[in-house]
């Protein structure tokens, strides 16, 4: 699976209709809907805003008034073929006055997203996981430095009789990093694997 390094856009014109394909990296449906609203505001004269969202746990598609199956489905097929995830695809259409027919629409919407994907920089999706570390106050700064050096992000810290740090780590490095942390803190560390499923982000 791949994700976008940055947004990408490509415009095509077919029989005087303009199709502007947008690919935007997103991490949630709420973020995708904000992007869609921004595009609607930026193109007040456009007649259709067809979109596809492929995101961890929350995907969707909308033909936005085009005949069913002629817009979002071909866009979706391109994203699946390119193995894209965490992405919002939107095609903004300006009506040119000439009907394209179902086949013409299907080709136009698919082509707009296909061309945008050619302009996009794709990067492999990293599968992430969460680990909780329970340790003494004296060792907290040492563990924080290690996690930072290894590119992990600390999501939460709680303080009671001990410190509990919750961190997001690349799944492929989780076991080695946990072993390194235990060694660094001379065994004075408890590692708890979170019950939440590992996520690709």
PDB file of C-alpha atoms in Angstrom:
ATOM      1  CA  UNK A   1       0.000   0.000   0.000  1.00  0.00           C
ATOM      2  CA  UNK A   2       1.038   3.573  -0.682  1.00  0.00           C
ATOM      3  CA  UNK A   3       0.033   7.040   0.419  1.00  0.00           C
ATOM      4  CA  UNK A   4       0.602  10.519  -0.953  1.00  0.00           C
ATOM      5  CA  UNK A   5       3.598  12.570   0.092  1.00  0.00           C
ATOM      6  CA  UNK A   6       1.670  15.723  -0.911  1.00  0.00           C
ATOM      7  CA  UNK A   7      -1.526  16.715  -2.750  1.00  0.00           C
ATOM      8  CA  UNK A   8      -1.600  16.364  -6.551  1.00  0.00           C
ATOM      9  CA  UNK A   9      -3.877  17.922  -9.187  1.00  0.00           C
ATOM     10  CA  UNK A  10      -4.405  17.403 -12.904  1.00  0.00           C
ATOM     11  CA  UNK A  11      -6.925  18.959 -15.295  1.00  0.00           C
ATOM     12  CA  UNK A  12      -8.279  17.487 -18.522  1.00  0.00           C
ATOM     13  CA  UNK A  13     -10.822  18.848 -21.007  1.00  0.00           C
ATOM     14  CA  UNK A  14     -13.236  16.629 -22.924  1.00  0.00           C
ATOM     15  CA  UNK A  15     -15.836  18.145 -25.282  1.00  0.00           C
ATOM     16  CA  UNK A  16     -15.556  21.507 -23.516  1.00  0.00           C
ATOM     17  CA  UNK A  17     -16.173  19.983 -20.051  1.00  0.00           C
ATOM     18  CA  UNK A  18     -13.303  20.521 -17.610  1.00  0.00           C
ATOM     19  CA  UNK A  19     -12.455  17.724 -15.176  1.00  0.00           C
ATOM     20  CA  UNK A  20     -10.036  18.720 -12.409  1.00  0.00           C
ATOM     21  CA  UNK A  21      -8.702  15.696 -10.524  1.00  0.00           C
ATOM     22  CA  UNK A  22      -7.485  16.244  -6.963  1.00  0.00           C
ATOM     23  CA  UNK A  23      -5.664  13.725  -4.773  1.00  0.00           C
ATOM     24  CA  UNK A  24      -5.224  14.784  -1.146  1.00  0.00           C
ATOM     25  CA  UNK A  25      -3.624  12.835   1.730  1.00  0.00           C
ATOM     26  CA  UNK A  26      -6.060  12.568   4.669  1.00  0.00           C
ATOM     27  CA  UNK A  27      -6.253  10.604   7.920  1.00  0.00           C
ATOM     28  CA  UNK A  28      -9.998  10.827   8.700  1.00  0.00           C
ATOM     29  CA  UNK A  29     -13.432  11.363   7.173  1.00  0.00           C
ATOM     30  CA  UNK A  30     -13.759  14.678   9.015  1.00  0.00           C
ATOM     31  CA  UNK A  31     -10.542  15.947   7.415  1.00  0.00           C
ATOM     32  CA  UNK A  32     -11.746  14.728   3.999  1.00  0.00           C
ATOM     33  CA  UNK A  33     -15.047  16.590   4.353  1.00  0.00           C
ATOM     34  CA  UNK A  34     -13.165  19.796   5.241  1.00  0.00           C
ATOM     35  CA  UNK A  35     -11.081  19.435   2.057  1.00  0.00           C
ATOM     36  CA  UNK A  36     -14.239  18.806   0.010  1.00  0.00           C
ATOM     37  CA  UNK A  37     -15.875  21.937   1.465  1.00  0.00           C
ATOM     38  CA  UNK A  38     -12.777  23.987   0.582  1.00  0.00           C
ATOM     39  CA  UNK A  39     -12.905  22.731  -3.013  1.00  0.00           C
ATOM     40  CA  UNK A  40     -16.610  23.619  -3.258  1.00  0.00           C
ATOM     41  CA  UNK A  41     -15.796  27.150  -2.057  1.00  0.00           C
ATOM     42  CA  UNK A  42     -12.879  27.442  -4.494  1.00  0.00           C
ATOM     43  CA  UNK A  43     -14.993  26.369  -7.510  1.00  0.00           C
ATOM     44  CA  UNK A  44     -18.450  27.995  -7.086  1.00  0.00           C
ATOM     45  CA  UNK A  45     -19.292  27.634 -10.813  1.00  0.00           C
ATOM     46  CA  UNK A  46     -18.568  23.885 -11.005  1.00  0.00           C
ATOM     47  CA  UNK A  47     -21.523  21.517 -11.374  1.00  0.00           C
ATOM     48  CA  UNK A  48     -20.223  18.280  -9.824  1.00  0.00           C
ATOM     49  CA  UNK A  49     -17.816  17.375  -7.013  1.00  0.00           C
ATOM     50  CA  UNK A  50     -17.485  13.593  -7.231  1.00  0.00           C
ATOM     51  CA  UNK A  51     -15.325  12.026  -4.546  1.00  0.00           C
ATOM     52  CA  UNK A  52     -13.829   8.824  -3.166  1.00  0.00           C
ATOM     53  CA  UNK A  53     -12.342   8.391   0.302  1.00  0.00           C
ATOM     54  CA  UNK A  54     -10.110   5.430   1.159  1.00  0.00           C
ATOM     55  CA  UNK A  55      -9.056   5.807   4.769  1.00  0.00           C
ATOM     56  CA  UNK A  56      -8.339   3.486   7.691  1.00  0.00           C
ATOM     57  CA  UNK A  57     -11.728   2.438   9.057  1.00  0.00           C
ATOM     58  CA  UNK A  58     -13.826   5.023   7.205  1.00  0.00           C
ATOM     59  CA  UNK A  59     -14.181   5.032   3.419  1.00  0.00           C
ATOM     60  CA  UNK A  60     -16.896   6.247   1.074  1.00  0.00           C
ATOM     61  CA  UNK A  61     -17.786   7.485  -2.407  1.00  0.00           C
ATOM     62  CA  UNK A  62     -20.285   9.873  -4.023  1.00  0.00           C
ATOM     63  CA  UNK A  63     -21.283  10.442  -7.681  1.00  0.00           C
ATOM     64  CA  UNK A  64     -22.683  13.881  -6.706  1.00  0.00           C
ATOM     65  CA  UNK A  65     -25.521  13.845  -9.222  1.00  0.00           C
ATOM     66  CA  UNK A  66     -23.743  12.127 -12.107  1.00  0.00           C
ATOM     67  CA  UNK A  67     -25.398   8.887 -13.350  1.00  0.00           C
ATOM     68  CA  UNK A  68     -24.775   6.099 -10.831  1.00  0.00           C
ATOM     69  CA  UNK A  69     -21.501   4.286 -11.376  1.00  0.00           C
ATOM     70  CA  UNK A  70     -20.064   6.754 -13.920  1.00  0.00           C
ATOM     71  CA  UNK A  71     -17.905   8.898 -11.638  1.00  0.00           C
ATOM     72  CA  UNK A  72     -16.921   7.627  -8.197  1.00  0.00           C
ATOM     73  CA  UNK A  73     -16.579   3.954  -9.240  1.00  0.00           C
ATOM     74  CA  UNK A  74     -13.963   4.568 -11.981  1.00  0.00           C
ATOM     75  CA  UNK A  75     -12.125   6.933  -9.613  1.00  0.00           C
ATOM     76  CA  UNK A  76     -12.174   4.228  -6.921  1.00  0.00           C
ATOM     77  CA  UNK A  77     -10.848   1.655  -9.404  1.00  0.00           C
ATOM     78  CA  UNK A  78      -7.822   3.871 -10.135  1.00  0.00           C
ATOM     79  CA  UNK A  79      -7.037   4.261  -6.418  1.00  0.00           C
ATOM     80  CA  UNK A  80      -7.278   0.497  -5.853  1.00  0.00           C
ATOM     81  CA  UNK A  81      -5.087  -0.205  -8.901  1.00  0.00           C
ATOM     82  CA  UNK A  82      -2.475   2.266  -7.584  1.00  0.00           C
ATOM     83  CA  UNK A  83      -2.779   0.673  -4.089  1.00  0.00           C
ATOM     84  CA  UNK A  84      -3.456   4.079  -2.521  1.00  0.00           C
ATOM     85  CA  UNK A  85      -4.682   4.506   1.035  1.00  0.00           C
ATOM     86  CA  UNK A  86      -5.350   7.469   3.347  1.00  0.00           C
ATOM     87  CA  UNK A  87      -6.442   9.455   0.312  1.00  0.00           C
ATOM     88  CA  UNK A  88      -9.333  11.652  -0.815  1.00  0.00           C
ATOM     89  CA  UNK A  89      -9.887  11.792  -4.579  1.00  0.00           C
ATOM     90  CA  UNK A  90     -12.128  14.563  -5.885  1.00  0.00           C
ATOM     91  CA  UNK A  91     -12.983  15.439  -9.479  1.00  0.00           C
ATOM     92  CA  UNK A  92     -14.410  18.912  -9.961  1.00  0.00           C
ATOM     93  CA  UNK A  93     -16.447  19.140 -13.196  1.00  0.00           C
ATOM     94  CA  UNK A  94     -17.305  22.254 -15.137  1.00  0.00           C
ATOM     95  CA  UNK A  95     -20.116  21.574 -17.633  1.00  0.00           C
ATOM     96  CA  UNK A  96     -19.164  22.214 -21.261  1.00  0.00           C
ATOM     97  CA  UNK A  97     -22.598  21.968 -22.825  1.00  0.00           C
ATOM     98  CA  UNK A  98     -22.103  18.611 -24.587  1.00  0.00           C
ATOM     99  CA  UNK A  99     -23.336  15.338 -23.096  1.00  0.00           C
ATOM    100  CA  UNK A 100     -20.618  12.683 -22.857  1.00  0.00           C
ATOM    101  CA  UNK A 101     -22.791   9.610 -22.239  1.00  0.00           C
ATOM    102  CA  UNK A 102     -22.131   7.001 -19.551  1.00  0.00           C
ATOM    103  CA  UNK A 103     -19.017   5.618 -21.250  1.00  0.00           C
ATOM    104  CA  UNK A 104     -17.554   9.069 -21.796  1.00  0.00           C
ATOM    105  CA  UNK A 105     -18.154  10.072 -18.187  1.00  0.00           C
ATOM    106  CA  UNK A 106     -16.600   6.853 -16.875  1.00  0.00           C
ATOM    107  CA  UNK A 107     -13.468   7.419 -18.954  1.00  0.00           C
ATOM    108  CA  UNK A 108     -13.246  11.120 -18.041  1.00  0.00           C
ATOM    109  CA  UNK A 109     -13.513  10.663 -14.279  1.00  0.00           C
ATOM    110  CA  UNK A 110     -11.108   7.726 -14.265  1.00  0.00           C
ATOM    111  CA  UNK A 111      -8.623   9.586 -16.472  1.00  0.00           C
ATOM    112  CA  UNK A 112      -8.670  12.742 -14.303  1.00  0.00           C
ATOM    113  CA  UNK A 113      -7.624  10.743 -11.230  1.00  0.00           C
ATOM    114  CA  UNK A 114      -5.208   8.536 -13.176  1.00  0.00           C
ATOM    115  CA  UNK A 115      -3.397  11.604 -14.536  1.00  0.00           C
ATOM    116  CA  UNK A 116      -3.289  13.228 -11.086  1.00  0.00           C
ATOM    117  CA  UNK A 117      -1.756  10.028  -9.664  1.00  0.00           C
ATOM    118  CA  UNK A 118       1.023  10.209 -12.285  1.00  0.00           C
ATOM    119  CA  UNK A 119       1.973  13.636 -10.908  1.00  0.00           C
ATOM    120  CA  UNK A 120       1.874  12.412  -7.288  1.00  0.00           C
ATOM    121  CA  UNK A 121       4.793  11.266  -5.151  1.00  0.00           C
ATOM    122  CA  UNK A 122       3.839   7.975  -3.514  1.00  0.00           C
ATOM    123  CA  UNK A 123       5.433   6.632  -0.336  1.00  0.00           C
ATOM    124  CA  UNK A 124       4.939   3.229   1.321  1.00  0.00           C
ATOM    125  CA  UNK A 125       2.357   3.115   4.114  1.00  0.00           C
ATOM    126  CA  UNK A 126       3.956   2.495   7.497  1.00  0.00           C
ATOM    127  CA  UNK A 127       2.052   0.147   9.802  1.00  0.00           C
ATOM    128  CA  UNK A 128       2.076   1.631  13.302  1.00  0.00           C
ATOM    129  CA  UNK A 129       1.351   0.203  16.744  1.00  0.00           C
ATOM    130  CA  UNK A 130       1.073   1.501  20.293  1.00  0.00           C
ATOM    131  CA  UNK A 131       3.058   0.409  23.345  1.00  0.00           C
ATOM    132  CA  UNK A 132       2.778   1.511  26.972  1.00  0.00           C
ATOM    133  CA  UNK A 133       5.921   1.814  29.040  1.00  0.00           C
ATOM    134  CA  UNK A 134       5.743   1.811  32.845  1.00  0.00           C
ATOM    135  CA  UNK A 135       8.942   3.065  34.472  1.00  0.00           C
ATOM    136  CA  UNK A 136      10.422   5.116  37.286  1.00  0.00           C
ATOM    137  CA  UNK A 137      10.475   8.922  37.286  1.00  0.00           C
ATOM    138  CA  UNK A 138      14.271   8.867  37.193  1.00  0.00           C
ATOM    139  CA  UNK A 139      14.296   6.938  33.887  1.00  0.00           C
ATOM    140  CA  UNK A 140      11.659   8.978  32.055  1.00  0.00           C
ATOM    141  CA  UNK A 141      14.011  11.388  30.277  1.00  0.00           C
ATOM    142  CA  UNK A 142      16.243   8.507  29.140  1.00  0.00           C
ATOM    143  CA  UNK A 143      13.322   6.636  27.587  1.00  0.00           C
ATOM    144  CA  UNK A 144      11.919   9.798  25.997  1.00  0.00           C
ATOM    145  CA  UNK A 145      15.291  10.436  24.309  1.00  0.00           C
ATOM    146  CA  UNK A 146      15.411   6.881  22.947  1.00  0.00           C
ATOM    147  CA  UNK A 147      11.859   7.058  21.591  1.00  0.00           C
ATOM    148  CA  UNK A 148      12.565  10.412  19.963  1.00  0.00           C
ATOM    149  CA  UNK A 149      15.772   9.116  18.347  1.00  0.00           C
ATOM    150  CA  UNK A 150      13.862   6.159  16.870  1.00  0.00           C
ATOM    151  CA  UNK A 151      11.079   8.324  15.418  1.00  0.00           C
ATOM    152  CA  UNK A 152       8.375   7.194  17.872  1.00  0.00           C
ATOM    153  CA  UNK A 153       5.755   9.709  19.001  1.00  0.00           C
ATOM    154  CA  UNK A 154       4.571   9.947  22.590  1.00  0.00           C
ATOM    155  CA  UNK A 155       0.780  10.056  22.710  1.00  0.00           C
ATOM    156  CA  UNK A 156       0.198  10.269  26.462  1.00  0.00           C
ATOM    157  CA  UNK A 157       1.995  10.465  29.787  1.00  0.00           C
ATOM    158  CA  UNK A 158       0.424   9.695  33.183  1.00  0.00           C
ATOM    159  CA  UNK A 159       2.025  10.032  36.584  1.00  0.00           C
ATOM    160  CA  UNK A 160       1.094   8.009  39.661  1.00  0.00           C
ATOM    161  CA  UNK A 161       3.407   5.701  41.636  1.00  0.00           C
ATOM    162  CA  UNK A 162       5.321   5.366  38.366  1.00  0.00           C
ATOM    163  CA  UNK A 163       5.386   7.032  34.953  1.00  0.00           C
ATOM    164  CA  UNK A 164       3.331   5.510  32.120  1.00  0.00           C
ATOM    165  CA  UNK A 165       4.218   6.653  28.608  1.00  0.00           C
ATOM    166  CA  UNK A 166       2.078   5.627  25.624  1.00  0.00           C
ATOM    167  CA  UNK A 167       3.974   5.752  22.336  1.00  0.00           C
ATOM    168  CA  UNK A 168       3.211   5.143  18.666  1.00  0.00           C
ATOM    169  CA  UNK A 169       5.947   3.071  17.010  1.00  0.00           C
ATOM    170  CA  UNK A 170       6.558   1.572  13.588  1.00  0.00           C
ATOM    171  CA  UNK A 171       5.369  -2.024  13.867  1.00  0.00           C
ATOM    172  CA  UNK A 172       8.450  -3.380  12.077  1.00  0.00           C
ATOM    173  CA  UNK A 173      10.744  -1.892  14.744  1.00  0.00           C
ATOM    174  CA  UNK A 174       8.530  -2.342  17.833  1.00  0.00           C
ATOM    175  CA  UNK A 175      10.062  -5.545  19.230  1.00  0.00           C
ATOM    176  CA  UNK A 176      13.652  -4.381  18.742  1.00  0.00           C
ATOM    177  CA  UNK A 177      12.916  -0.953  20.225  1.00  0.00           C
ATOM    178  CA  UNK A 178      11.204  -2.437  23.294  1.00  0.00           C
ATOM    179  CA  UNK A 179      14.141  -4.798  23.843  1.00  0.00           C
ATOM    180  CA  UNK A 180      16.562  -1.893  23.479  1.00  0.00           C
ATOM    181  CA  UNK A 181      14.587   0.155  26.020  1.00  0.00           C
ATOM    182  CA  UNK A 182      14.561  -2.690  28.559  1.00  0.00           C
ATOM    183  CA  UNK A 183      18.301  -3.122  28.143  1.00  0.00           C
ATOM    184  CA  UNK A 184      18.953   0.630  28.418  1.00  0.00           C
ATOM    185  CA  UNK A 185      16.953   0.864  31.662  1.00  0.00           C
ATOM    186  CA  UNK A 186      18.593  -2.285  33.113  1.00  0.00           C
ATOM    187  CA  UNK A 187      15.310  -4.196  33.157  1.00  0.00           C
ATOM    188  CA  UNK A 188      13.494  -1.517  35.171  1.00  0.00           C
ATOM    189  CA  UNK A 189      10.749  -1.197  32.584  1.00  0.00           C
ATOM    190  CA  UNK A 190       7.390  -2.842  31.934  1.00  0.00           C
ATOM    191  CA  UNK A 191       6.134  -2.918  28.331  1.00  0.00           C
ATOM    192  CA  UNK A 192       2.398  -3.334  27.688  1.00  0.00           C
ATOM    193  CA  UNK A 193       1.067  -4.052  24.206  1.00  0.00           C
ATOM    194  CA  UNK A 194      -2.108  -2.058  23.565  1.00  0.00           C
ATOM    195  CA  UNK A 195      -5.289  -3.951  22.620  1.00  0.00           C
ATOM    196  CA  UNK A 196      -6.040  -1.556  19.748  1.00  0.00           C
ATOM    197  CA  UNK A 197      -5.393  -3.032  16.299  1.00  0.00           C
ATOM    198  CA  UNK A 198      -2.251  -1.996  14.509  1.00  0.00           C
ATOM    199  CA  UNK A 199      -2.946   0.800  12.049  1.00  0.00           C
ATOM    200  CA  UNK A 200      -1.481   1.746   8.715  1.00  0.00           C
ATOM    201  CA  UNK A 201      -0.687   5.439   8.612  1.00  0.00           C
TER     202      UNK A 201
END
